[in-house]
Coordinates of C-alpha atoms in Angstrom, one line a residue:
Chain T
X1 CA 0.0 0.0 0.0
X2 CA 1.0 3.6 -0.7
X3 CA 2.0 5.3 2.6
X4 CA 0.2 8.3 4.1
X5 CA 2.8 11.0 3.4
X6 CA 3.2 9.9 -0.2
X7 CA -0.5 10.0 -0.8
X8 CA -0.9 13.4 0.9
X9 CA 2.0 14.9 -1.2
X10 CA 0.4 13.6 -4.4
X11 CA -3.0 15.1 -3.5
X12 CA -1.4 18.4 -2.6
X13 CA 0.7 18.6 -5.7
X14 CA -2.4 17.6 -7.9
X15 CA -4.6 20.2 -6.2
X16 CA -1.9 22.9 -6.5
X17 CA -1.5 22.2 -10.2
X18 CA -5.3 22.1 -10.6
X19 CA -5.7 25.6 -9.0
X20 CA -2.9 27.0 -11.1
X21 CA -4.6 25.5 -14.2
X22 CA -7.9 26.9 -13.1
X23 CA -6.6 30.5 -12.6
X24 CA -4.9 30.2 -16.0
X25 CA -8.1 29.0 -17.7
X26 CA -10.3 31.6 -16.0
X27 CA -8.1 34.5 -17.1
X28 CA -7.6 33.0 -20.5
X29 CA -11.3 32.7 -21.4
X30 CA -11.7 36.4 -20.8
X31 CA -9.1 37.4 -23.4
X32 CA -9.7 34.6 -26.0
X33 CA -12.5 32.1 -26.3
X34 CA -10.3 29.3 -27.9
X35 CA -9.7 26.6 -25.4
X36 CA -6.2 25.2 -24.8
X37 CA -6.1 21.5 -25.4
X38 CA -3.8 19.6 -23.0
X39 CA -5.6 16.2 -23.6
X40 CA -3.3 13.8 -25.3
X41 CA -6.1 11.7 -26.7
X42 CA -8.0 14.7 -28.1
X43 CA -4.8 16.1 -29.7
X44 CA -3.8 12.7 -31.2
X45 CA -7.1 11.4 -32.4
X46 CA -9.5 14.4 -32.4
X47 CA -11.9 12.3 -30.3
X48 CA -12.7 13.7 -26.9
X49 CA -11.7 11.6 -23.9
X50 CA -14.2 10.8 -21.0
X51 CA -12.9 13.8 -18.9
X52 CA -12.6 16.3 -21.8
X53 CA -14.6 19.5 -20.8
X54 CA -13.8 19.2 -17.1
X55 CA -11.9 22.5 -17.2
X56 CA -14.8 24.3 -19.0
X57 CA -17.2 22.7 -16.4
X58 CA -15.2 23.9 -13.4
X59 CA -14.7 27.4 -15.0
X60 CA -18.5 27.6 -15.4
X61 CA -19.0 26.5 -11.8
X62 CA -16.8 29.4 -10.6
X63 CA -19.1 31.8 -12.5
X64 CA -22.2 30.1 -11.0
X65 CA -23.4 28.6 -14.3
X66 CA -24.6 25.3 -12.9
X67 CA -26.4 24.1 -16.0
X68 CA -23.5 25.1 -18.3
X69 CA -21.2 23.1 -16.0
X70 CA -23.4 20.0 -16.3
X71 CA -23.5 20.4 -20.1
X72 CA -19.8 20.8 -20.4
X73 CA -19.0 17.6 -18.4
X74 CA -20.7 16.3 -15.2
X75 CA -17.3 15.1 -14.0
X76 CA -16.5 18.8 -13.3
X77 CA -18.8 18.7 -10.3
X78 CA -16.8 15.7 -8.8
X79 CA -13.5 17.4 -9.6
X80 CA -14.7 20.7 -8.0
X81 CA -15.8 18.9 -4.8
X82 CA -12.5 17.0 -4.5
X83 CA -10.5 20.2 -5.2
X84 CA -12.4 22.0 -2.4
X85 CA -12.4 19.3 0.2
X86 CA -9.1 17.5 -0.3
X87 CA -6.6 20.3 0.6
X88 CA -8.6 21.2 3.7
X89 CA -8.8 17.6 4.8
X90 CA -5.1 17.0 4.2
X91 CA -4.2 20.2 6.1
X92 CA -6.3 19.2 9.1
X93 CA -4.8 15.7 9.1
X94 CA -1.3 17.1 9.0
X95 CA -1.9 19.7 11.7
X96 CA -3.5 17.2 14.1
X97 CA -1.1 14.3 13.1
X98 CA -4.0 12.0 12.3
X99 CA -4.6 9.9 9.1
X100 CA -8.4 10.1 8.6
X101 CA -8.2 10.8 4.9
X102 CA -5.7 8.0 4.4
X103 CA -8.1 5.5 6.1
X104 CA -11.0 6.9 4.1
X105 CA -9.0 6.6 0.9
X106 CA -8.3 2.9 1.6
X107 CA -11.9 2.2 2.5
X108 CA -13.3 3.8 -0.6
X109 CA -10.7 1.9 -2.7
X110 CA -11.9 -1.5 -1.4
X111 CA -15.5 -0.4 -1.8
X112 CA -15.0 0.7 -5.4
X113 CA -13.3 -2.7 -6.3
X114 CA -16.6 -4.5 -5.6
X115 CA -18.1 -5.5 -9.0
X116 CA -21.6 -4.3 -7.9
X117 CA -20.2 -0.8 -7.5
X118 CA -17.5 -0.9 -10.2
X119 CA -19.6 -2.0 -13.2
X120 CA -22.3 0.7 -12.9
X121 CA -19.5 3.4 -12.5
X122 CA -17.7 2.1 -15.6
X123 CA -20.9 2.2 -17.5
X124 CA -21.5 5.8 -16.3
X125 CA -18.1 6.8 -17.5
X126 CA -18.6 5.2 -20.9
X127 CA -22.1 6.8 -21.3
X128 CA -20.5 10.1 -20.4
X129 CA -17.8 9.5 -23.0
X130 CA -20.4 8.7 -25.7
X131 CA -22.2 11.9 -24.7
X132 CA -18.9 13.8 -25.0
X133 CA -18.3 12.5 -28.5
X134 CA -21.9 13.4 -29.6
X135 CA -21.5 16.9 -28.1
X136 CA -18.2 17.2 -30.0
X137 CA -16.2 18.8 -27.2
Chain K
X1 CA 8.9 -25.3 2.9
X2 CA 10.8 -27.6 0.5
X3 CA 13.8 -25.9 -1.1
X4 CA 12.9 -27.6 -4.4
X5 CA 9.4 -26.1 -4.3
X6 CA 10.8 -22.7 -3.4
X7 CA 13.2 -22.8 -6.3
X8 CA 10.5 -23.8 -8.6
X9 CA 8.3 -20.9 -7.5
X10 CA 11.2 -18.5 -7.9
X11 CA 12.1 -19.8 -11.4
X12 CA 8.5 -19.5 -12.7
X13 CA 7.6 -16.2 -10.9
X14 CA 10.9 -14.4 -10.9
X15 CA 9.9 -11.8 -13.4
X16 CA 7.0 -10.6 -11.2
X17 CA 9.3 -9.2 -8.5
X18 CA 12.3 -6.9 -8.1
X19 CA 15.6 -8.7 -8.3
X20 CA 16.7 -7.3 -4.9
X21 CA 13.7 -8.8 -3.2
X22 CA 14.4 -12.3 -4.4
X23 CA 16.5 -13.2 -1.3
X24 CA 13.9 -12.0 1.1
X25 CA 11.2 -13.9 -0.8
X26 CA 13.3 -17.1 -0.8
X27 CA 13.9 -16.9 3.0
X28 CA 10.2 -16.1 3.6
X29 CA 9.1 -19.1 1.5
X30 CA 11.6 -21.4 3.1
X31 CA 10.3 -20.4 6.6
X32 CA 6.7 -20.7 5.5
X33 CA 4.5 -23.7 6.4
X34 CA 4.1 -26.5 3.7
X35 CA 0.3 -26.1 3.9
X36 CA 0.6 -22.7 2.2
X37 CA 2.0 -24.1 -1.0
X38 CA -1.4 -24.6 -2.6
X39 CA -2.4 -20.9 -2.0
X40 CA 1.1 -19.5 -3.0
X41 CA 1.4 -21.5 -6.2
X42 CA -2.1 -20.5 -7.3
X43 CA -1.8 -16.8 -6.6
X44 CA -2.1 -14.7 -9.8
X45 CA 0.5 -11.9 -10.2
X46 CA 0.3 -9.1 -12.8
X47 CA 3.0 -9.1 -15.4
X48 CA 5.0 -5.8 -15.4
X49 CA 5.2 -6.0 -19.2
X50 CA 1.4 -6.2 -19.6
X51 CA 0.9 -3.2 -17.4
X52 CA 3.5 -1.3 -19.4
X53 CA 1.7 -2.0 -22.7
X54 CA -1.6 -1.0 -21.1
X55 CA 0.1 2.2 -19.7
X56 CA 1.3 3.2 -23.2
X57 CA -2.0 2.4 -24.9
X58 CA -4.6 3.6 -22.3
X59 CA -2.5 5.4 -19.7
X60 CA -4.4 8.6 -19.9
X61 CA -7.6 6.9 -18.9
X62 CA -5.8 5.4 -15.8
X63 CA -6.5 1.8 -16.9
X64 CA -3.0 0.8 -16.0
X65 CA -3.5 1.9 -12.4
X66 CA -6.9 0.1 -12.3
X67 CA -5.2 -3.1 -13.6
X68 CA -2.7 -3.3 -10.8
X69 CA -5.4 -2.5 -8.1
X70 CA -4.5 1.1 -7.5
X71 CA -8.1 2.2 -7.9
X72 CA -7.7 5.6 -6.2
X73 CA -4.8 6.6 -8.4
X74 CA -6.7 5.3 -11.4
X75 CA -9.6 7.5 -10.7
X76 CA -7.2 10.4 -10.3
X77 CA -5.8 9.8 -13.7
X78 CA -9.1 9.3 -15.3
X79 CA -10.6 12.5 -14.0
X80 CA -7.6 14.7 -15.0
X81 CA -7.0 13.3 -18.5
X82 CA -4.0 11.4 -17.2
X83 CA -2.8 14.3 -15.0
X84 CA -2.7 16.7 -18.0
X85 CA -0.6 14.0 -19.9
X86 CA 2.3 14.5 -17.5
X87 CA 1.3 11.8 -15.1
X88 CA 0.8 9.5 -18.1
X89 CA 4.3 9.9 -19.2
X90 CA 5.7 9.6 -15.7
X91 CA 3.8 6.3 -15.3
X92 CA 5.3 4.9 -18.5
X93 CA 8.5 4.7 -16.4
X94 CA 6.9 4.0 -13.0
X95 CA 4.3 1.5 -13.7
X96 CA 6.6 -1.6 -13.9
X97 CA 8.0 -0.9 -10.5
X98 CA 4.5 -0.2 -9.1
X99 CA 3.3 -3.5 -10.5
X100 CA 6.2 -5.4 -8.8
X101 CA 5.4 -3.6 -5.6
X102 CA 1.8 -4.7 -5.8
X103 CA 2.9 -8.3 -6.5
X104 CA 5.2 -8.4 -3.5
X105 CA 2.3 -7.0 -1.3
X106 CA 0.1 -9.8 -2.7
X107 CA 2.7 -12.4 -1.8
X108 CA 3.1 -10.9 1.7
X109 CA -0.6 -11.1 2.3
X110 CA -0.5 -14.9 1.5
X111 CA 2.6 -15.7 3.5

């Protein structure tokens, strides 16, 4: 198993990169409407990947456009929630010297591995992917 | 456990583990009870080469991480388009060691 400190540093680095990317995208959409593509799949094959549109979704959320966010990509809601909660949780764990997030992470990992949970989630991701392709993100 | 059985296990499963772990694995197996042989010999390990191929082909969807049982990291990669493509490239080089790590954890669970 991955240890606590490694997990926390990965989460913090990911959230930090996410916030920088968010600031970059929010300021960029004001000056020019063209979106910057970082997605490897999209750039190589011109087909959007399951999580394409997440940036647009989170940017819409910051402006309070909830329906626009849902139309861009529902995964944006999940990412926004994780980006809001994870740094606070990590910080509180580090200050108090506990490992509640680490225990929660392991619990959710074993929970998600159960076929009853995994198969519907995989189907949801695939449906979302098909929707992305139809929308032509 | 029988030295012959242990050597047979190491010969057929050597590629699933790091070379520097082989001595510890050998000692652990020799000290283990004979009744565990059936479980140990039937444990399925993930081939590092397979996970590398998956990582190159579908790394930006996080399938490689799901394959080795790292569900949390896999979701992280899936949601962020493979960590903006950077994590995907890092994992091309990390995934083989990560697979071997997972394999040794699997063996430790059985032993």
